[in-house]
Amino acid sequence: MVFGSVLIRTLDLVFAAMGMLILSPLLILLLILGWFDTRSPLFQQERLGKNQRSFTLVKFRTMRPDTASVASHLADASAITPFGRYLRRTKLDELPQLWNVLRGDMSLVGPRPCLFNQQDLIAERASRGVFSAQPGITGL
């Protein structure tokens, strides 16, 4: 089991580093466009990770900066900016999470990390042992 964990972490590091390097022109372009869209292109939010440990998830901002920190489906749809709608539709808003993979907070593949205020989801995931896995960008 330890070998598998080391292998997965090594693959995460290699592919996340390659992704950040290869996609760096796109990341810089999206940062600039995001700056013009909201004046705050990156979004940081506390999430629950492996063993219910908190970490700061990084994404490109898709909503106005003054929007409440709730699950996306609970937020007011009018809070999503036109550029944010594009980022969400193309999944480009997820690219900064490669940084979370490099830091060891996330894996490329794993269950999506949840918010602290999603108590029902946290309880269900805890009962099913989901928190024993590293959260991922792509989901299972």
mmCIF file with all atom_site columns, N, CA, C and O in Angstrom, residues 46-78:
data_model
loop_
_atom_site.group_PDB
_atom_site.id
_atom_site.type_symbol
_atom_site.label_atom_id
_atom_site.label_alt_id
_atom_site.label_comp_id
_atom_site.label_asym_id
_atom_site.label_entity_id
_atom_site.label_seq_id
_atom_site.pdbx_PDB_ins_code
_atom_site.Cartn_x
_atom_site.Cartn_y
_atom_site.Cartn_z
_atom_site.occupancy
_atom_site.B_iso_or_equiv
_atom_site.pdbx_formal_charge
_atom_site.auth_seq_id
_atom_site.auth_comp_id
_atom_site.auth_asym_id
_atom_site.auth_atom_id
_atom_site.pdbx_PDB_model_num
ATOM 1   N N  . GLU A 1 46 ? -11.561 27.681 2.054   1.00 0.00 ? 46 GLU A N  1
ATOM 2   C CA . GLU A 1 46 ? -11.212 26.567 2.937   1.00 0.00 ? 46 GLU A CA 1
ATOM 3   C C  . GLU A 1 46 ? -12.091 25.367 2.607   1.00 0.00 ? 46 GLU A C  1
ATOM 4   O O  . GLU A 1 46 ? -13.305 25.486 2.504   1.00 0.00 ? 46 GLU A O  1
ATOM 5   N N  . ARG A 1 47 ? -11.452 24.226 2.441   1.00 0.00 ? 47 ARG A N  1
ATOM 6   C CA . ARG A 1 47 ? -12.147 22.977 2.149   1.00 0.00 ? 47 ARG A CA 1
ATOM 7   C C  . ARG A 1 47 ? -11.649 21.894 3.091   1.00 0.00 ? 47 ARG A C  1
ATOM 8   O O  . ARG A 1 47 ? -10.619 22.035 3.736   1.00 0.00 ? 47 ARG A O  1
ATOM 9   N N  . LEU A 1 48 ? -12.387 20.801 3.136   1.00 0.00 ? 48 LEU A N  1
ATOM 10  C CA . LEU A 1 48 ? -11.983 19.638 3.931   1.00 0.00 ? 48 LEU A CA 1
ATOM 11  C C  . LEU A 1 48 ? -11.309 18.622 3.022   1.00 0.00 ? 48 LEU A C  1
ATOM 12  O O  . LEU A 1 48 ? -11.850 18.248 1.984   1.00 0.00 ? 48 LEU A O  1
ATOM 13  N N  . GLY A 1 49 ? -10.137 18.160 3.433   1.00 0.00 ? 49 GLY A N  1
ATOM 14  C CA . GLY A 1 49 ? -9.384  17.198 2.655   1.00 0.00 ? 49 GLY A CA 1
ATOM 15  C C  . GLY A 1 49 ? -9.279  15.864 3.352   1.00 0.00 ? 49 GLY A C  1
ATOM 16  O O  . GLY A 1 49 ? -10.145 15.472 4.145   1.00 0.00 ? 49 GLY A O  1
ATOM 17  N N  . LYS A 1 50 ? -8.177  15.183 3.088   1.00 0.00 ? 50 LYS A N  1
ATOM 18  C CA . LYS A 1 50 ? -7.943  13.869 3.664   1.00 0.00 ? 50 LYS A CA 1
ATOM 19  C C  . LYS A 1 50 ? -7.950  13.952 5.190   1.00 0.00 ? 50 LYS A C  1
ATOM 20  O O  . LYS A 1 50 ? -7.399  14.879 5.768   1.00 0.00 ? 50 LYS A O  1
ATOM 21  N N  . ASN A 1 51 ? -8.612  12.997 5.827   1.00 0.00 ? 51 ASN A N  1
ATOM 22  C CA . ASN A 1 51 ? -8.752  12.947 7.284   1.00 0.00 ? 51 ASN A CA 1
ATOM 23  C C  . ASN A 1 51 ? -9.416  14.200 7.851   1.00 0.00 ? 51 ASN A C  1
ATOM 24  O O  . ASN A 1 51 ? -9.147  14.599 8.976   1.00 0.00 ? 51 ASN A O  1
ATOM 25  N N  . GLN A 1 52 ? -10.260 14.829 7.048   1.00 0.00 ? 52 GLN A N  1
ATOM 26  C CA . GLN A 1 52 ? -11.000 16.047 7.412   1.00 0.00 ? 52 GLN A CA 1
ATOM 27  C C  . GLN A 1 52 ? -10.071 17.202 7.791   1.00 0.00 ? 52 GLN A C  1
ATOM 28  O O  . GLN A 1 52 ? -10.436 18.083 8.556   1.00 0.00 ? 52 GLN A O  1
ATOM 29  N N  . ARG A 1 53 ? -8.871  17.196 7.237   1.00 0.00 ? 53 ARG A N  1
ATOM 30  C CA . ARG A 1 53 ? -7.918  18.285 7.462   1.00 0.00 ? 53 ARG A CA 1
ATOM 31  C C  . ARG A 1 53 ? -8.277  19.435 6.525   1.00 0.00 ? 53 ARG A C  1
ATOM 32  O O  . ARG A 1 53 ? -8.555  19.237 5.350   1.00 0.00 ? 53 ARG A O  1
ATOM 33  N N  . SER A 1 54 ? -8.257  20.648 7.055   1.00 0.00 ? 54 SER A N  1
ATOM 34  C CA . SER A 1 54 ? -8.602  21.795 6.219   1.00 0.00 ? 54 SER A CA 1
ATOM 35  C C  . SER A 1 54 ? -7.408  22.213 5.360   1.00 0.00 ? 54 SER A C  1
ATOM 36  O O  . SER A 1 54 ? -6.258  22.021 5.746   1.00 0.00 ? 54 SER A O  1
ATOM 37  N N  . PHE A 1 55 ? -7.730  22.747 4.200   1.00 0.00 ? 55 PHE A N  1
ATOM 38  C CA . PHE A 1 55 ? -6.714  23.319 3.321   1.00 0.00 ? 55 PHE A CA 1
ATOM 39  C C  . PHE A 1 55 ? -7.369  24.415 2.492   1.00 0.00 ? 55 PHE A C  1
ATOM 40  O O  . PHE A 1 55 ? -8.588  24.512 2.412   1.00 0.00 ? 55 PHE A O  1
ATOM 41  N N  . THR A 1 56 ? -6.546  25.243 1.901   1.00 0.00 ? 56 THR A N  1
ATOM 42  C CA . THR A 1 56 ? -7.048  26.357 1.092   1.00 0.00 ? 56 THR A CA 1
ATOM 43  C C  . THR A 1 56 ? -7.023  25.956 -0.376  1.00 0.00 ? 56 THR A C  1
ATOM 44  O O  . THR A 1 56 ? -5.955  25.773 -0.961  1.00 0.00 ? 56 THR A O  1
ATOM 45  N N  . LEU A 1 57 ? -8.197  25.810 -0.969  1.00 0.00 ? 57 LEU A N  1
ATOM 46  C CA . LEU A 1 57 ? -8.352  25.469 -2.368  1.00 0.00 ? 57 LEU A CA 1
ATOM 47  C C  . LEU A 1 57 ? -8.222  26.743 -3.196  1.00 0.00 ? 57 LEU A C  1
ATOM 48  O O  . LEU A 1 57 ? -8.749  27.790 -2.812  1.00 0.00 ? 57 LEU A O  1
ATOM 49  N N  . VAL A 1 58 ? -7.524  26.663 -4.326  1.00 0.00 ? 58 VAL A N  1
ATOM 50  C CA . VAL A 1 58 ? -7.331  27.820 -5.197  1.00 0.00 ? 58 VAL A CA 1
ATOM 51  C C  . VAL A 1 58 ? -7.993  27.539 -6.542  1.00 0.00 ? 58 VAL A C  1
ATOM 52  O O  . VAL A 1 58 ? -7.815  26.470 -7.120  1.00 0.00 ? 58 VAL A O  1
ATOM 53  N N  . LYS A 1 59 ? -8.793  28.501 -7.010  1.00 0.00 ? 59 LYS A N  1
ATOM 54  C CA . LYS A 1 59 ? -9.446  28.406 -8.315  1.00 0.00 ? 59 LYS A CA 1
ATOM 55  C C  . LYS A 1 59 ? -9.426  29.801 -8.954  1.00 0.00 ? 59 LYS A C  1
ATOM 56  O O  . LYS A 1 59 ? -9.172  30.789 -8.283  1.00 0.00 ? 59 LYS A O  1
ATOM 57  N N  . PHE A 1 60 ? -9.756  29.848 -10.245 1.00 0.00 ? 60 PHE A N  1
ATOM 58  C CA . PHE A 1 60 ? -10.000 31.148 -10.851 1.00 0.00 ? 60 PHE A CA 1
ATOM 59  C C  . PHE A 1 60 ? -11.382 31.601 -10.415 1.00 0.00 ? 60 PHE A C  1
ATOM 60  O O  . PHE A 1 60 ? -12.325 30.808 -10.359 1.00 0.00 ? 60 PHE A O  1
ATOM 61  N N  . ARG A 1 61 ? -11.502 32.868 -10.109 1.00 0.00 ? 61 ARG A N  1
ATOM 62  C CA . ARG A 1 61 ? -12.770 33.429 -9.643  1.00 0.00 ? 61 ARG A CA 1
ATOM 63  C C  . ARG A 1 61 ? -13.783 33.441 -10.779 1.00 0.00 ? 61 ARG A C  1
ATOM 64  O O  . ARG A 1 61 ? -13.492 33.883 -11.880 1.00 0.00 ? 61 ARG A O  1
ATOM 65  N N  . THR A 1 62 ? -14.975 32.935 -10.501 1.00 0.00 ? 62 THR A N  1
ATOM 66  C CA . THR A 1 62 ? -16.048 32.929 -11.487 1.00 0.00 ? 62 THR A CA 1
ATOM 67  C C  . THR A 1 62 ? -17.242 33.779 -11.048 1.00 0.00 ? 62 THR A C  1
ATOM 68  O O  . THR A 1 62 ? -18.145 34.011 -11.835 1.00 0.00 ? 62 THR A O  1
ATOM 69  N N  . MET A 1 63 ? -17.235 34.202 -9.784  1.00 0.00 ? 63 MET A N  1
ATOM 70  C CA . MET A 1 63 ? -18.331 35.017 -9.248  1.00 0.00 ? 63 MET A CA 1
ATOM 71  C C  . MET A 1 63 ? -17.775 36.339 -8.741  1.00 0.00 ? 63 MET A C  1
ATOM 72  O O  . MET A 1 63 ? -16.582 36.473 -8.494  1.00 0.00 ? 63 MET A O  1
ATOM 73  N N  . ARG A 1 64 ? -18.673 37.282 -8.571  1.00 0.00 ? 64 ARG A N  1
ATOM 74  C CA . ARG A 1 64 ? -18.261 38.568 -8.005  1.00 0.00 ? 64 ARG A CA 1
ATOM 75  C C  . ARG A 1 64 ? -17.595 38.336 -6.649  1.00 0.00 ? 64 ARG A C  1
ATOM 76  O O  . ARG A 1 64 ? -17.991 37.433 -5.901  1.00 0.00 ? 64 ARG A O  1
ATOM 77  N N  . PRO A 1 65 ? -16.589 39.145 -6.314  1.00 0.00 ? 65 PRO A N  1
ATOM 78  C CA . PRO A 1 65 ? -15.855 38.939 -5.050  1.00 0.00 ? 65 PRO A CA 1
ATOM 79  C C  . PRO A 1 65 ? -16.717 39.015 -3.789  1.00 0.00 ? 65 PRO A C  1
ATOM 80  O O  . PRO A 1 65 ? -16.373 38.425 -2.787  1.00 0.00 ? 65 PRO A O  1
ATOM 81  N N  . ASP A 1 66 ? -17.848 39.704 -3.832  1.00 0.00 ? 66 ASP A N  1
ATOM 82  C CA . ASP A 1 66 ? -18.685 39.859 -2.634  1.00 0.00 ? 66 ASP A CA 1
ATOM 83  C C  . ASP A 1 66 ? -19.699 38.733 -2.457  1.00 0.00 ? 66 ASP A C  1
ATOM 84  O O  . ASP A 1 66 ? -20.536 38.779 -1.559  1.00 0.00 ? 66 ASP A O  1
ATOM 85  N N  . THR A 1 67 ? -19.622 37.678 -3.259  1.00 0.00 ? 67 THR A N  1
ATOM 86  C CA . THR A 1 67 ? -20.563 36.565 -3.179  1.00 0.00 ? 67 THR A CA 1
ATOM 87  C C  . THR A 1 67 ? -20.290 35.720 -1.939  1.00 0.00 ? 67 THR A C  1
ATOM 88  O O  . THR A 1 67 ? -19.142 35.470 -1.584  1.00 0.00 ? 67 THR A O  1
ATOM 89  N N  . ALA A 1 68 ? -21.352 35.269 -1.290  1.00 0.00 ? 68 ALA A N  1
ATOM 90  C CA . ALA A 1 68 ? -21.222 34.425 -0.096  1.00 0.00 ? 68 ALA A CA 1
ATOM 91  C C  . ALA A 1 68 ? -20.509 33.126 -0.421  1.00 0.00 ? 68 ALA A C  1
ATOM 92  O O  . ALA A 1 68 ? -20.632 32.598 -1.526  1.00 0.00 ? 68 ALA A O  1
ATOM 93  N N  . SER A 1 69 ? -19.776 32.600 0.539   1.00 0.00 ? 69 SER A N  1
ATOM 94  C CA . SER A 1 69 ? -19.017 31.364 0.366   1.00 0.00 ? 69 SER A CA 1
ATOM 95  C C  . SER A 1 69 ? -19.912 30.166 0.653   1.00 0.00 ? 69 SER A C  1
ATOM 96  O O  . SER A 1 69 ? -19.948 29.647 1.761   1.00 0.00 ? 69 SER A O  1
ATOM 97  N N  . VAL A 1 70 ? -20.649 29.749 -0.372  1.00 0.00 ? 70 VAL A N  1
ATOM 98  C CA . VAL A 1 70 ? -21.534 28.591 -0.269  1.00 0.00 ? 70 VAL A CA 1
ATOM 99  C C  . VAL A 1 70 ? -21.281 27.687 -1.474  1.00 0.00 ? 70 VAL A C  1
ATOM 100 O O  . VAL A 1 70 ? -20.588 28.065 -2.413  1.00 0.00 ? 70 VAL A O  1
ATOM 101 N N  . ALA A 1 71 ? -21.856 26.507 -1.448  1.00 0.00 ? 71 ALA A N  1
ATOM 102 C CA . ALA A 1 71 ? -21.744 25.606 -2.596  1.00 0.00 ? 71 ALA A CA 1
ATOM 103 C C  . ALA A 1 71 ? -22.296 26.306 -3.836  1.00 0.00 ? 71 ALA A C  1
ATOM 104 O O  . ALA A 1 71 ? -23.254 27.077 -3.751  1.00 0.00 ? 71 ALA A O  1
ATOM 105 N N  . SER A 1 72 ? -21.694 26.036 -4.966  1.00 0.00 ? 72 SER A N  1
ATOM 106 C CA . SER A 1 72 ? -22.058 26.725 -6.212  1.00 0.00 ? 72 SER A CA 1
ATOM 107 C C  . SER A 1 72 ? -23.550 26.649 -6.522  1.00 0.00 ? 72 SER A C  1
ATOM 108 O O  . SER A 1 72 ? -24.138 27.627 -6.968  1.00 0.00 ? 72 SER A O  1
ATOM 109 N N  . HIS A 1 73 ? -24.161 25.507 -6.285  1.00 0.00 ? 73 HIS A N  1
ATOM 110 C CA . HIS A 1 73 ? -25.578 25.351 -6.616  1.00 0.00 ? 73 HIS A CA 1
ATOM 111 C C  . HIS A 1 73 ? -26.480 26.176 -5.685  1.00 0.00 ? 73 HIS A C  1
ATOM 112 O O  . HIS A 1 73 ? -27.647 26.395 -5.996  1.00 0.00 ? 73 HIS A O  1
ATOM 113 N N  . LEU A 1 74 ? -25.935 26.654 -4.565  1.00 0.00 ? 74 LEU A N  1
ATOM 114 C CA . LEU A 1 74 ? -26.725 27.478 -3.641  1.00 0.00 ? 74 LEU A CA 1
ATOM 115 C C  . LEU A 1 74 ? -26.506 28.971 -3.858  1.00 0.00 ? 74 LEU A C  1
ATOM 116 O O  . LEU A 1 74 ? -27.250 29.787 -3.324  1.00 0.00 ? 74 LEU A O  1
ATOM 117 N N  . ALA A 1 75 ? -25.498 29.336 -4.633  1.00 0.00 ? 75 ALA A N  1
ATOM 118 C CA . ALA A 1 75 ? -25.198 30.747 -4.883  1.00 0.00 ? 75 ALA A CA 1
ATOM 119 C C  . ALA A 1 75 ? -26.168 31.301 -5.919  1.00 0.00 ? 75 ALA A C  1
ATOM 120 O O  . ALA A 1 75 ? -26.695 30.576 -6.768  1.00 0.00 ? 75 ALA A O  1
ATOM 121 N N  . ASP A 1 76 ? -26.399 32.596 -5.856  1.00 0.00 ? 76 ASP A N  1
ATOM 122 C CA . ASP A 1 76 ? -27.261 33.280 -6.806  1.00 0.00 ? 76 ASP A CA 1
ATOM 123 C C  . ASP A 1 76 ? -26.606 33.233 -8.188  1.00 0.00 ? 76 ASP A C  1
ATOM 124 O O  . ASP A 1 76 ? -25.452 33.642 -8.350  1.00 0.00 ? 76 ASP A O  1
ATOM 125 N N  . ALA A 1 77 ? -27.313 32.741 -9.175  1.00 0.00 ? 77 ALA A N  1
ATOM 126 C CA . ALA A 1 77 ? -26.763 32.605 -10.538 1.00 0.00 ? 77 ALA A CA 1
ATOM 127 C C  . ALA A 1 77 ? -26.334 33.949 -11.112 1.00 0.00 ? 77 ALA A C  1
ATOM 128 O O  . ALA A 1 77 ? -25.419 33.998 -11.936 1.00 0.00 ? 77 ALA A O  1
ATOM 129 N N  . SER A 1 78 ? -26.959 35.027 -10.669 1.00 0.00 ? 78 SER A N  1
ATOM 130 C CA . SER A 1 78 ? -26.587 36.352 -11.196 1.00 0.00 ? 78 SER A CA 1
ATOM 131 C C  . SER A 1 78 ? -25.217 36.800 -10.683 1.00 0.00 ? 78 SER A C  1
ATOM 132 O O  . SER A 1 78 ? -24.649 37.757 -11.201 1.00 0.00 ? 78 SER A O  1
#
